[in-house]
Amino acid sequence: MTNKLIIFPFDYETIALVRNLNLLGSYGEVVLISFQGSGMIGKDACVVDKGQVTGLIVKPVSCLEQELESCDDILLVQSNFKLDVAEVYLPVIKKAGQLGKKVMFNFTLPDSCMELIQPGEEHGYKLILKNTFDVRTEHISPPDPSSAIHDFFTPVLFVIGLNERTHKLNLQLNIRQKLEAQGYQVSQVTSNGCGELIGAHSFPQFMFEGGMTETQKIIMFNRYLKKIEQSEKPDLILVGIPGGIVPFNNTFTNYFGVTSFLASRAVRPDGLICCLHYDEYNLKYLEHVKQYMENRFSSSLLGYALSNNVFDSYSSSSVNLQYASVNPRFVEEKKQEFSSYPVPILNLSSDEDMGKLTEDILHYFSVDHHVAQF
């Protein structure tokens, strides 16, 4: 009998997980459930990114209670939709707990919700929070700001996005699997909260919370990565950085790229991969971005990965960003315009291009570049 997983509410944030179901390991069946009116009901999951057909049809929320009866686990994900956490998630958590199901999250539940859930744990609730590192360290005092940070002896590769929603997670999972297929050990920190579900680590929640100074966050993240290096002894540490690295404009700020800057102070990356939206770029702009990133992160850009997502600045507001997807063939055509540019510009939807990127990474992390050899 195979295990069954429900993902709710399914949207763009979990499409990378759906496209890499083999990493889920023990789940033989995955059910995707979303809201009526989302535009996805009754359609293949590929509707959210216009990629290859997945074979998984999105079901309406009216099916949730019935599917809960027969599932083993449910993953509740932080959605693009603006949701009332107590109204949407609490009834599902309580029902799943009563049925003895395992409930997982890729975000931190508010304290007010936890207070309502915890008494139920005595009656068979199986609650697993998404970020085990945060759970282990939530009662540990922040470090002394004058503490030293550790050096790293393993190559570190950052996957960053110029802006949000650039398919970073899909690229991370693709690179990891291609390297592992060649026998390399990769330790991965994902740019969203599903890391533990796929044999990786999530970007730690403490990097986004108050209560610590920026200096303390840098030290904590350094220790987080060092612990991974020491315990897993990988050939490569692959770190996905959440969000964008620069403001889009004065309205859409990407939080000014603070997260990526703090991460780069905790560990200097040995290489960078930058994911981009589909847009009307020119060589002068790409060169400007390259110089900016290499100066800011004190590292080298190995390549641009072009997604088929487009940011719709005209329809967006500061609290509700809007995106659209173009046919991947337009990405391929755009890529060809920059064939003479010295930095590889790759189609993120192309498996052939992802294979080429993997080979470029292997070539870069060699003695020729004075980085620890794989």
mmCIF file of N, CA and C in Angstrom, residues 266-339:
data_model
loop_
_atom_site.group_PDB
_atom_site.id
_atom_site.type_symbol
_atom_site.label_atom_id
_atom_site.label_comp_id
_atom_site.label_asym_id
_atom_site.label_seq_id
_atom_site.Cartn_x
_atom_site.Cartn_y
_atom_site.Cartn_z
ATOM 1 N N ALA A 266 27.106 35.904 5.893
ATOM 2 C CA ALA A 266 27.301 34.710 6.716
ATOM 3 C C ALA A 266 28.263 33.729 6.055
ATOM 4 N N VAL A 267 28.201 33.640 4.737
ATOM 5 C CA VAL A 267 29.109 32.776 3.979
ATOM 6 C C VAL A 267 29.307 33.412 2.608
ATOM 7 N N ARG A 268 30.555 33.542 2.201
ATOM 8 C CA ARG A 268 30.808 34.108 0.878
ATOM 9 C C ARG A 268 30.606 33.015 -0.161
ATOM 10 N N PRO A 269 29.649 33.187 -1.066
ATOM 11 C CA PRO A 269 29.423 32.147 -2.072
ATOM 12 C C PRO A 269 30.597 32.048 -3.038
ATOM 13 N N ASP A 270 30.868 30.837 -3.484
ATOM 14 C CA ASP A 270 31.932 30.628 -4.467
ATOM 15 C C ASP A 270 31.430 30.818 -5.889
ATOM 16 N N GLY A 271 30.111 30.815 -6.060
ATOM 17 C CA GLY A 271 29.524 31.029 -7.376
ATOM 18 C C GLY A 271 28.070 31.425 -7.251
ATOM 19 N N LEU A 272 27.527 32.046 -8.315
ATOM 20 C CA LEU A 272 26.147 32.525 -8.331
ATOM 21 C C LEU A 272 25.438 32.045 -9.594
ATOM 22 N N ILE A 273 24.173 31.649 -9.444
ATOM 23 C CA ILE A 273 23.264 31.467 -10.573
ATOM 24 C C ILE A 273 22.119 32.440 -10.355
ATOM 25 N N CYS A 274 21.806 33.250 -11.355
ATOM 26 C CA CYS A 274 20.753 34.258 -11.204
ATOM 27 C C CYS A 274 19.565 33.921 -12.101
ATOM 28 N N CYS A 275 18.383 33.800 -11.486
ATOM 29 C CA CYS A 275 17.151 33.536 -12.224
ATOM 30 C C CYS A 275 16.453 34.854 -12.554
ATOM 31 N N LEU A 276 15.942 34.943 -13.778
ATOM 32 C CA LEU A 276 15.320 36.172 -14.266
ATOM 33 C C LEU A 276 13.897 35.914 -14.735
ATOM 34 N N HIS A 277 13.058 36.945 -14.641
ATOM 35 C CA HIS A 277 11.779 36.921 -15.338
ATOM 36 C C HIS A 277 12.021 37.014 -16.844
ATOM 37 N N TYR A 278 11.028 36.623 -17.603
ATOM 38 C CA TYR A 278 11.043 36.906 -19.037
ATOM 39 C C TYR A 278 10.780 38.400 -19.215
ATOM 40 N N ASP A 279 11.622 39.080 -19.997
ATOM 41 C CA ASP A 279 11.457 40.524 -20.198
ATOM 42 C C ASP A 279 12.294 40.949 -21.401
ATOM 43 N N GLU A 280 12.189 42.211 -21.744
ATOM 44 C CA GLU A 280 12.936 42.753 -22.886
ATOM 45 C C GLU A 280 14.298 43.261 -22.409
ATOM 46 N N TYR A 281 15.223 42.344 -22.199
ATOM 47 C CA TYR A 281 16.560 42.709 -21.743
ATOM 48 C C TYR A 281 17.447 43.085 -22.927
ATOM 49 N N ASN A 282 18.533 43.801 -22.620
ATOM 50 C CA ASN A 282 19.574 44.023 -23.614
ATOM 51 C C ASN A 282 20.924 43.717 -22.977
ATOM 52 N N LEU A 283 21.968 43.642 -23.784
ATOM 53 C CA LEU A 283 23.282 43.240 -23.287
ATOM 54 C C LEU A 283 23.829 44.214 -22.251
ATOM 55 N N LYS A 284 23.567 45.493 -22.454
ATOM 56 C CA LYS A 284 24.059 46.495 -21.506
ATOM 57 C C LYS A 284 23.449 46.274 -20.123
ATOM 58 N N TYR A 285 22.156 45.966 -20.098
ATOM 59 C CA TYR A 285 21.480 45.733 -18.820
ATOM 60 C C TYR A 285 22.029 44.476 -18.135
ATOM 61 N N LEU A 286 22.176 43.390 -18.881
ATOM 62 C CA LEU A 286 22.681 42.147 -18.293
ATOM 63 C C LEU A 286 24.096 42.324 -17.751
ATOM 64 N N GLU A 287 24.912 43.080 -18.457
ATOM 65 C CA GLU A 287 26.274 43.324 -17.978
ATOM 66 C C GLU A 287 26.258 44.171 -16.709
ATOM 67 N N HIS A 288 25.360 45.147 -16.654
ATOM 68 C CA HIS A 288 25.228 45.975 -15.448
ATOM 69 C C HIS A 288 24.825 45.119 -14.248
ATOM 70 N N VAL A 289 23.843 44.226 -14.443
ATOM 71 C CA VAL A 289 23.391 43.349 -13.357
ATOM 72 C C VAL A 289 24.518 42.417 -12.924
ATOM 73 N N LYS A 290 25.252 41.887 -13.886
ATOM 74 C CA LYS A 290 26.375 40.991 -13.575
ATOM 75 C C LYS A 290 27.401 41.698 -12.689
ATOM 76 N N GLN A 291 27.793 42.901 -13.070
ATOM 77 C CA GLN A 291 28.775 43.636 -12.285
ATOM 78 C C GLN A 291 28.248 43.953 -10.889
ATOM 79 N N TYR A 292 26.973 44.310 -10.817
ATOM 80 C CA TYR A 292 26.362 44.610 -9.519
ATOM 81 C C TYR A 292 26.405 43.388 -8.608
ATOM 82 N N MET A 293 25.996 42.228 -9.118
ATOM 83 C CA MET A 293 25.950 41.020 -8.295
ATOM 84 C C MET A 293 27.341 40.573 -7.877
ATOM 85 N N GLU A 294 28.282 40.615 -8.801
ATOM 86 C CA GLU A 294 29.624 40.146 -8.465
ATOM 87 C C GLU A 294 30.287 41.056 -7.440
ATOM 88 N N ASN A 295 29.989 42.338 -7.496
ATOM 89 C CA ASN A 295 30.524 43.256 -6.488
ATOM 90 C C ASN A 295 29.825 43.073 -5.142
ATOM 91 N N ARG A 296 28.513 42.922 -5.181
ATOM 92 C CA ARG A 296 27.757 42.818 -3.932
ATOM 93 C C ARG A 296 28.054 41.519 -3.193
ATOM 94 N N PHE A 297 28.179 40.414 -3.930
ATOM 95 C CA PHE A 297 28.355 39.111 -3.300
ATOM 96 C C PHE A 297 29.804 38.635 -3.298
ATOM 97 N N SER A 298 30.707 39.428 -3.861
ATOM 98 C CA SER A 298 32.132 39.060 -3.919
ATOM 99 C C SER A 298 32.306 37.669 -4.521
ATOM 100 N N SER A 299 31.628 37.432 -5.627
ATOM 101 C CA SER A 299 31.640 36.115 -6.243
ATOM 102 C C SER A 299 31.473 36.253 -7.748
ATOM 103 N N SER A 300 31.482 35.120 -8.444
ATOM 104 C CA SER A 300 31.382 35.114 -9.904
ATOM 105 C C SER A 300 30.025 34.588 -10.345
ATOM 106 N N LEU A 301 29.465 35.209 -11.376
ATOM 107 C CA LEU A 301 28.199 34.763 -11.948
ATOM 108 C C LEU A 301 28.473 33.651 -12.948
ATOM 109 N N LEU A 302 27.901 32.468 -12.690
ATOM 110 C CA LEU A 302 28.111 31.329 -13.580
ATOM 111 C C LEU A 302 27.111 31.306 -14.729
ATOM 112 N N GLY A 303 25.945 31.926 -14.525
ATOM 113 C CA GLY A 303 24.960 31.924 -15.598
ATOM 114 C C GLY A 303 23.663 32.588 -15.182
ATOM 115 N N TYR A 304 22.911 33.033 -16.192
ATOM 116 C CA TYR A 304 21.542 33.509 -16.009
ATOM 117 C C TYR A 304 20.595 32.379 -16.406
ATOM 118 N N ALA A 305 19.532 32.191 -15.627
ATOM 119 C CA ALA A 305 18.489 31.222 -15.974
ATOM 120 C C ALA A 305 17.195 31.992 -16.202
ATOM 121 N N LEU A 306 16.688 31.925 -17.409
ATOM 122 C CA LEU A 306 15.533 32.727 -17.813
ATOM 123 C C LEU A 306 14.249 31.916 -17.643
ATOM 124 N N SER A 307 13.340 32.408 -16.783
ATOM 125 C CA SER A 307 12.062 31.726 -16.569
ATOM 126 C C SER A 307 11.017 32.267 -17.541
ATOM 127 N N ASN A 308 9.848 31.632 -17.544
ATOM 128 C CA ASN A 308 8.775 32.114 -18.420
ATOM 129 C C ASN A 308 7.750 32.944 -17.652
ATOM 130 N N ASN A 309 8.104 33.363 -16.436
ATOM 131 C CA ASN A 309 7.232 34.232 -15.652
ATOM 132 C C ASN A 309 7.463 35.697 -16.016
ATOM 133 N N VAL A 310 6.387 36.455 -16.064
ATOM 134 C CA VAL A 310 6.447 37.885 -16.363
ATOM 135 C C VAL A 310 5.797 38.639 -15.211
ATOM 136 N N PHE A 311 6.479 39.656 -14.709
ATOM 137 C CA PHE A 311 5.905 40.485 -13.648
ATOM 138 C C PHE A 311 4.989 41.533 -14.271
ATOM 139 N N ASP A 312 3.736 41.554 -13.820
ATOM 140 C CA ASP A 312 2.740 42.493 -14.350
ATOM 141 C C ASP A 312 2.657 43.698 -13.414
ATOM 142 N N SER A 313 3.510 44.678 -13.647
ATOM 143 C CA SER A 313 3.573 45.841 -12.757
ATOM 144 C C SER A 313 2.323 46.710 -12.860
ATOM 145 N N TYR A 314 1.629 46.646 -13.994
ATOM 146 C CA TYR A 314 0.442 47.485 -14.181
ATOM 147 C C TYR A 314 -0.739 46.988 -13.346
ATOM 148 N N SER A 315 -0.858 45.673 -13.187
ATOM 149 C CA SER A 315 -1.980 45.104 -12.435
ATOM 150 C C SER A 315 -1.643 44.880 -10.965
ATOM 151 N N SER A 316 -0.381 45.056 -10.591
ATOM 152 C CA SER A 316 0.050 44.761 -9.229
ATOM 153 C C SER A 316 -0.177 45.951 -8.307
ATOM 154 N N SER A 317 -0.327 45.633 -7.031
ATOM 155 C CA SER A 317 -0.320 46.647 -5.981
ATOM 156 C C SER A 317 0.771 46.269 -4.995
ATOM 157 N N SER A 318 1.062 47.139 -4.045
ATOM 158 C CA SER A 318 2.150 46.866 -3.104
ATOM 159 C C SER A 318 1.865 45.663 -2.221
ATOM 160 N N VAL A 319 0.591 45.251 -2.118
ATOM 161 C CA VAL A 319 0.241 44.100 -1.281
ATOM 162 C C VAL A 319 -0.230 42.909 -2.108
ATOM 163 N N ASN A 320 -0.357 43.062 -3.405
ATOM 164 C CA ASN A 320 -0.865 41.980 -4.246
ATOM 165 C C ASN A 320 -0.148 42.010 -5.591
ATOM 166 N N LEU A 321 0.968 41.300 -5.667
ATOM 167 C CA LEU A 321 1.766 41.284 -6.886
ATOM 168 C C LEU A 321 1.151 40.319 -7.896
ATOM 169 N N GLN A 322 1.136 40.715 -9.150
ATOM 170 C CA GLN A 322 0.527 39.924 -10.210
ATOM 171 C C GLN A 322 1.592 39.460 -11.207
ATOM 172 N N TYR A 323 1.444 38.211 -11.661
ATOM 173 C CA TYR A 323 2.381 37.637 -12.617
ATOM 174 C C TYR A 323 1.603 36.921 -13.715
ATOM 175 N N ALA A 324 2.252 36.749 -14.836
ATOM 176 C CA ALA A 324 1.698 35.961 -15.934
ATOM 177 C C ALA A 324 2.807 35.054 -16.454
ATOM 178 N N SER A 325 2.427 34.046 -17.218
ATOM 179 C CA SER A 325 3.411 33.129 -17.794
ATOM 180 C C SER A 325 3.305 33.160 -19.309
ATOM 181 N N VAL A 326 4.449 33.097 -19.976
ATOM 182 C CA VAL A 326 4.469 33.041 -21.434
ATOM 183 C C VAL A 326 4.831 31.631 -21.868
ATOM 184 N N ASN A 327 4.537 31.308 -23.097
ATOM 185 C CA ASN A 327 4.901 30.006 -23.642
ATOM 186 C C ASN A 327 6.421 29.851 -23.599
ATOM 187 N N PRO A 328 6.930 28.701 -23.126
ATOM 188 C CA PRO A 328 8.386 28.516 -23.033
ATOM 189 C C PRO A 328 9.137 28.730 -24.344
ATOM 190 N N ARG A 329 8.459 28.619 -25.485
ATOM 191 C CA ARG A 329 9.166 28.828 -26.758
ATOM 192 C C ARG A 329 9.634 30.275 -26.899
ATOM 193 N N PHE A 330 8.914 31.215 -26.253
ATOM 194 C CA PHE A 330 9.356 32.608 -26.285
ATOM 195 C C PHE A 330 10.656 32.781 -25.496
ATOM 196 N N VAL A 331 10.783 32.002 -24.422
ATOM 197 C CA VAL A 331 12.020 32.032 -23.636
ATOM 198 C C VAL A 331 13.182 31.533 -24.487
ATOM 199 N N GLU A 332 12.941 30.470 -25.237
ATOM 200 C CA GLU A 332 13.982 29.917 -26.100
ATOM 201 C C GLU A 332 14.409 30.944 -27.151
ATOM 202 N N GLU A 333 13.440 31.642 -27.723
ATOM 203 C CA GLU A 333 13.758 32.671 -28.716
ATOM 204 C C GLU A 333 14.540 33.818 -28.087
ATOM 205 N N LYS A 334 14.143 34.218 -26.879
ATOM 206 C CA LYS A 334 14.840 35.307 -26.192
ATOM 207 C C LYS A 334 16.277 34.899 -25.878
ATOM 208 N N LYS A 335 16.459 33.654 -25.471
ATOM 209 C CA LYS A 335 17.800 33.158 -25.147
ATOM 210 C C LYS A 335 18.735 33.270 -26.350
ATOM 211 N N GLN A 336 18.213 32.971 -27.528
ATOM 212 C CA GLN A 336 19.039 32.991 -28.729
ATOM 213 C C GLN A 336 19.555 34.393 -29.053
ATOM 214 N N GLU A 337 18.841 35.420 -28.606
ATOM 215 C CA GLU A 337 19.276 36.794 -28.860
ATOM 216 C C GLU A 337 20.602 37.110 -28.176
ATOM 217 N N PHE A 338 20.935 36.341 -27.123
ATOM 218 C CA PHE A 338 22.139 36.630 -26.344
ATOM 219 C C PHE A 338 23.178 35.519 -26.474
ATOM 220 N N SER A 339 23.159 34.831 -27.590
ATOM 221 C CA SER A 339 24.074 33.698 -27.775
ATOM 222 C C SER A 339 25.541 34.121 -27.760
#
